[in-house]
mmCIF file of C-alpha atoms in Angstrom:
data_model
loop_
_atom_site.group_PDB
_atom_site.id
_atom_site.type_symbol
_atom_site.label_atom_id
_atom_site.label_comp_id
_atom_site.label_asym_id
_atom_site.label_seq_id
_atom_site.Cartn_x
_atom_site.Cartn_y
_atom_site.Cartn_z
ATOM 1 C CA UNK M 1 -52.877 -2.088 77.045
ATOM 2 C CA UNK M 2 -56.166 -2.735 78.728
ATOM 3 C CA UNK M 3 -56.085 -3.459 82.431
ATOM 4 C CA UNK M 4 -58.935 -5.444 83.871
ATOM 5 C CA UNK M 5 -59.441 -5.108 87.580
ATOM 6 C CA UNK M 6 -61.679 -7.390 89.561
ATOM 7 C CA UNK M 7 -62.894 -6.491 92.986
ATOM 8 C CA UNK M 8 -64.057 -8.994 95.551
ATOM 9 C CA UNK M 9 -66.104 -7.689 98.417
ATOM 10 C CA UNK M 10 -66.979 -9.687 101.500
ATOM 11 C CA UNK M 11 -70.328 -9.331 103.156
ATOM 12 C CA UNK M 12 -71.439 -11.200 106.229
ATOM 13 C CA UNK M 13 -75.126 -11.823 106.839
ATOM 14 C CA UNK M 14 -76.402 -13.695 109.869
ATOM 15 C CA UNK M 15 -79.854 -15.234 110.168
ATOM 16 C CA UNK M 16 -80.981 -15.970 113.708
ATOM 17 C CA UNK M 17 -83.825 -18.170 114.854
ATOM 18 C CA UNK M 18 -84.974 -18.815 118.405
ATOM 19 C CA UNK M 19 -87.462 -21.574 119.090
ATOM 20 C CA UNK M 20 -88.786 -21.021 122.598
ATOM 21 C CA UNK M 21 -89.587 -23.982 124.820
ATOM 22 C CA UNK M 22 -93.286 -23.059 124.455
ATOM 23 C CA UNK M 23 -93.008 -23.351 120.633
ATOM 24 C CA UNK M 24 -92.911 -19.619 119.829
ATOM 25 C CA UNK M 25 -90.463 -18.758 117.045
ATOM 26 C CA UNK M 26 -88.511 -15.541 116.569
ATOM 27 C CA UNK M 27 -86.330 -14.790 113.527
ATOM 28 C CA UNK M 28 -84.200 -11.822 112.483
ATOM 29 C CA UNK M 29 -81.219 -10.987 110.276
ATOM 30 C CA UNK M 30 -78.181 -8.745 110.827
ATOM 31 C CA UNK M 31 -75.097 -7.792 108.807
ATOM 32 C CA UNK M 32 -71.678 -8.258 110.356
ATOM 33 C CA UNK M 33 -68.267 -6.636 110.355
ATOM 34 C CA UNK M 34 -65.515 -8.603 108.601
ATOM 35 C CA UNK M 35 -62.317 -8.308 110.649
ATOM 36 C CA UNK M 36 -58.854 -7.374 109.427
ATOM 37 C CA UNK M 37 -57.462 -10.648 110.830
ATOM 38 C CA UNK M 38 -60.248 -12.525 109.051
ATOM 39 C CA UNK M 39 -59.324 -10.977 105.701
ATOM 40 C CA UNK M 40 -55.684 -11.931 106.262
ATOM 41 C CA UNK M 41 -56.686 -15.529 107.061
ATOM 42 C CA UNK M 42 -58.822 -15.696 103.900
ATOM 43 C CA UNK M 43 -55.812 -14.547 101.866
ATOM 44 C CA UNK M 44 -53.762 -17.312 103.498
ATOM 45 C CA UNK M 45 -56.468 -19.875 102.727
ATOM 46 C CA UNK M 46 -56.308 -18.898 99.047
ATOM 47 C CA UNK M 47 -52.692 -19.960 98.767
ATOM 48 C CA UNK M 48 -51.834 -22.318 101.616
ATOM 49 C CA UNK M 49 -53.463 -25.750 101.731
ATOM 50 C CA UNK M 50 -52.429 -26.126 105.383
ATOM 51 C CA UNK M 51 -54.321 -22.976 106.504
ATOM 52 C CA UNK M 52 -57.229 -23.458 108.899
ATOM 53 C CA UNK M 53 -60.724 -22.758 107.494
ATOM 54 C CA UNK M 54 -63.562 -21.045 109.350
ATOM 55 C CA UNK M 55 -65.912 -23.690 110.767
ATOM 56 C CA UNK M 56 -66.896 -22.515 114.272
ATOM 57 C CA UNK M 57 -69.675 -20.264 115.543
ATOM 58 C CA UNK M 58 -69.794 -18.543 118.921
ATOM 59 C CA UNK M 59 -72.073 -16.187 120.829
ATOM 60 C CA UNK M 60 -71.369 -13.655 123.541
ATOM 61 C CA UNK M 61 -72.916 -11.183 125.955
ATOM 62 C CA UNK M 62 -71.234 -7.862 125.082
ATOM 63 C CA UNK M 63 -72.917 -4.895 123.395
ATOM 64 C CA UNK M 64 -69.571 -3.331 122.387
ATOM 65 C CA UNK M 65 -69.822 -2.050 118.820
ATOM 66 C CA UNK M 66 -68.165 -4.255 116.171
ATOM 67 C CA UNK M 67 -64.869 -3.045 114.683
ATOM 68 C CA UNK M 68 -62.614 -4.457 111.963
ATOM 69 C CA UNK M 69 -59.692 -4.463 114.425
ATOM 70 C CA UNK M 70 -61.374 -6.891 116.865
ATOM 71 C CA UNK M 71 -59.876 -10.372 117.124
ATOM 72 C CA UNK M 72 -62.374 -12.061 119.477
ATOM 73 C CA UNK M 73 -65.877 -11.721 120.829
ATOM 74 C CA UNK M 74 -65.802 -9.265 123.721
ATOM 75 C CA UNK M 75 -67.565 -11.634 126.169
ATOM 76 C CA UNK M 76 -67.821 -15.106 124.633
ATOM 77 C CA UNK M 77 -70.257 -17.528 126.292
ATOM 78 C CA UNK M 78 -68.728 -20.823 127.438
ATOM 79 C CA UNK M 79 -71.575 -22.205 129.558
ATOM 80 C CA UNK M 80 -75.362 -22.819 129.580
ATOM 81 C CA UNK M 81 -75.128 -25.054 126.497
ATOM 82 C CA UNK M 82 -74.111 -22.081 124.341
ATOM 83 C CA UNK M 83 -70.336 -22.623 124.015
ATOM 84 C CA UNK M 84 -68.491 -22.258 120.714
ATOM 85 C CA UNK M 85 -69.502 -25.026 118.328
ATOM 86 C CA UNK M 86 -68.297 -26.707 115.147
ATOM 87 C CA UNK M 87 -70.939 -25.733 112.596
ATOM 88 C CA UNK M 88 -72.275 -27.475 109.522
ATOM 89 C CA UNK M 89 -70.371 -25.887 106.640
ATOM 90 C CA UNK M 90 -71.598 -25.582 103.060
ATOM 91 C CA UNK M 91 -71.385 -23.361 100.017
ATOM 92 C CA UNK M 92 -74.523 -21.830 98.601
ATOM 93 C CA UNK M 93 -75.323 -19.559 95.697
ATOM 94 C CA UNK M 94 -76.156 -15.904 96.303
ATOM 95 C CA UNK M 95 -75.239 -14.381 92.915
ATOM 96 C CA UNK M 96 -72.682 -16.718 91.320
ATOM 97 C CA UNK M 97 -72.561 -20.487 91.791
ATOM 98 C CA UNK M 98 -71.150 -21.368 95.246
ATOM 99 C CA UNK M 99 -70.115 -17.756 96.032
ATOM 100 C CA UNK M 100 -71.230 -17.925 99.667
ATOM 101 C CA UNK M 101 -69.760 -19.748 102.650
ATOM 102 C CA UNK M 102 -72.552 -20.829 104.998
ATOM 103 C CA UNK M 103 -72.211 -22.099 108.564
ATOM 104 C CA UNK M 104 -75.195 -23.316 110.574
ATOM 105 C CA UNK M 105 -75.493 -24.512 114.153
ATOM 106 C CA UNK M 106 -78.302 -24.979 116.675
ATOM 107 C CA UNK M 107 -77.671 -24.674 120.408
ATOM 108 C CA UNK M 108 -80.071 -25.708 123.171
ATOM 109 C CA UNK M 109 -79.785 -23.497 126.237
ATOM 110 C CA UNK M 110 -79.289 -25.293 129.560
ATOM 111 C CA UNK M 111 -79.812 -22.098 131.554
ATOM 112 C CA UNK M 112 -80.768 -18.463 131.149
ATOM 113 C CA UNK M 113 -78.430 -16.235 129.123
ATOM 114 C CA UNK M 114 -78.743 -12.906 127.301
ATOM 115 C CA UNK M 115 -77.053 -13.037 123.908
ATOM 116 C CA UNK M 116 -75.724 -9.804 122.376
ATOM 117 C CA UNK M 117 -72.994 -10.807 119.875
ATOM 118 C CA UNK M 118 -72.048 -13.582 117.454
ATOM 119 C CA UNK M 119 -68.892 -14.472 115.573
ATOM 120 C CA UNK M 120 -67.290 -16.925 113.158
ATOM 121 C CA UNK M 121 -63.928 -18.560 113.969
ATOM 122 C CA UNK M 122 -61.398 -21.056 112.639
ATOM 123 C CA UNK M 123 -60.711 -22.895 115.926
ATOM 124 C CA UNK M 124 -62.540 -24.509 118.844
ATOM 125 C CA UNK M 125 -60.952 -21.909 121.133
ATOM 126 C CA UNK M 126 -59.017 -18.728 120.382
ATOM 127 C CA UNK M 127 -58.201 -18.841 116.659
ATOM 128 C CA UNK M 128 -58.949 -16.134 114.100
ATOM 129 C CA UNK M 129 -62.298 -14.355 114.078
ATOM 130 C CA UNK M 130 -63.557 -13.705 110.540
ATOM 131 C CA UNK M 131 -66.543 -11.583 111.519
ATOM 132 C CA UNK M 132 -68.580 -10.260 114.430
ATOM 133 C CA UNK M 133 -72.062 -8.792 114.760
ATOM 134 C CA UNK M 134 -74.418 -7.632 117.456
ATOM 135 C CA UNK M 135 -77.506 -9.804 117.719
ATOM 136 C CA UNK M 136 -79.758 -7.288 119.457
ATOM 137 C CA UNK M 137 -80.641 -8.263 123.003
ATOM 138 C CA UNK M 138 -82.091 -11.778 123.107
ATOM 139 C CA UNK M 139 -82.595 -13.650 126.348
ATOM 140 C CA UNK M 140 -82.647 -17.424 126.178
ATOM 141 C CA UNK M 141 -84.205 -19.625 128.842
ATOM 142 C CA UNK M 142 -83.564 -23.287 129.581
ATOM 143 C CA UNK M 143 -84.541 -25.485 126.592
ATOM 144 C CA UNK M 144 -84.807 -22.549 124.157
ATOM 145 C CA UNK M 145 -83.030 -23.328 120.882
ATOM 146 C CA UNK M 146 -80.895 -20.776 119.058
ATOM 147 C CA UNK M 147 -79.982 -21.419 115.422
ATOM 148 C CA UNK M 148 -77.443 -19.251 113.627
ATOM 149 C CA UNK M 149 -76.972 -19.389 109.866
ATOM 150 C CA UNK M 150 -73.889 -17.301 109.131
ATOM 151 C CA UNK M 151 -73.268 -16.430 105.476
ATOM 152 C CA UNK M 152 -70.060 -14.915 104.113
ATOM 153 C CA UNK M 153 -70.829 -13.670 100.613
ATOM 154 C CA UNK M 154 -67.994 -13.155 98.135
ATOM 155 C CA UNK M 155 -69.483 -10.526 95.842
#
C-alpha cells in the first residue's frame, strides 16, 4: 500500500505602499505570522458554506512581536481615516493557478499616525485574525495614502 501525503503550507506576504501628500512613494514587503485561530477558521471554511471568509484589513500602532497565539492586533487604529476596512478580494497565481488569496485596500490618513502592525480579519470588528505582521515604523501625515496588498499563499 502506497500512502500519498500532501502538505499545504500557508505563507502570508504583505506589500505596503505609502504615497506621501508631496508625491513621494515608499514601498516595502514583509512576511506575516499565520495565527492558530486563523488556521482553525480556514479549516472551517473548507467544509462549512456558512463560515465567514477573510475580507478585512486593519493596521495598528503596537511593536509587540507577532505570535501564532494572538487573536487581534495589539493596538488597532480606529481613527485618522485608518480604521479597519473591507478590502478588495481576489485570487491570484503564485505557483499553481489561483493558489493565493489577495486583499488590497488604500486608506487616506486624516491625521498623523505611526503604523507598526497590520492584520487580516473576517469581520468589520472583532472577528478572527488570520495573520499579523509588523510593518516597521511608518508615520503617516494628513492626506498620505497607505495601500496594503495582503497575500495568503497556499503552497
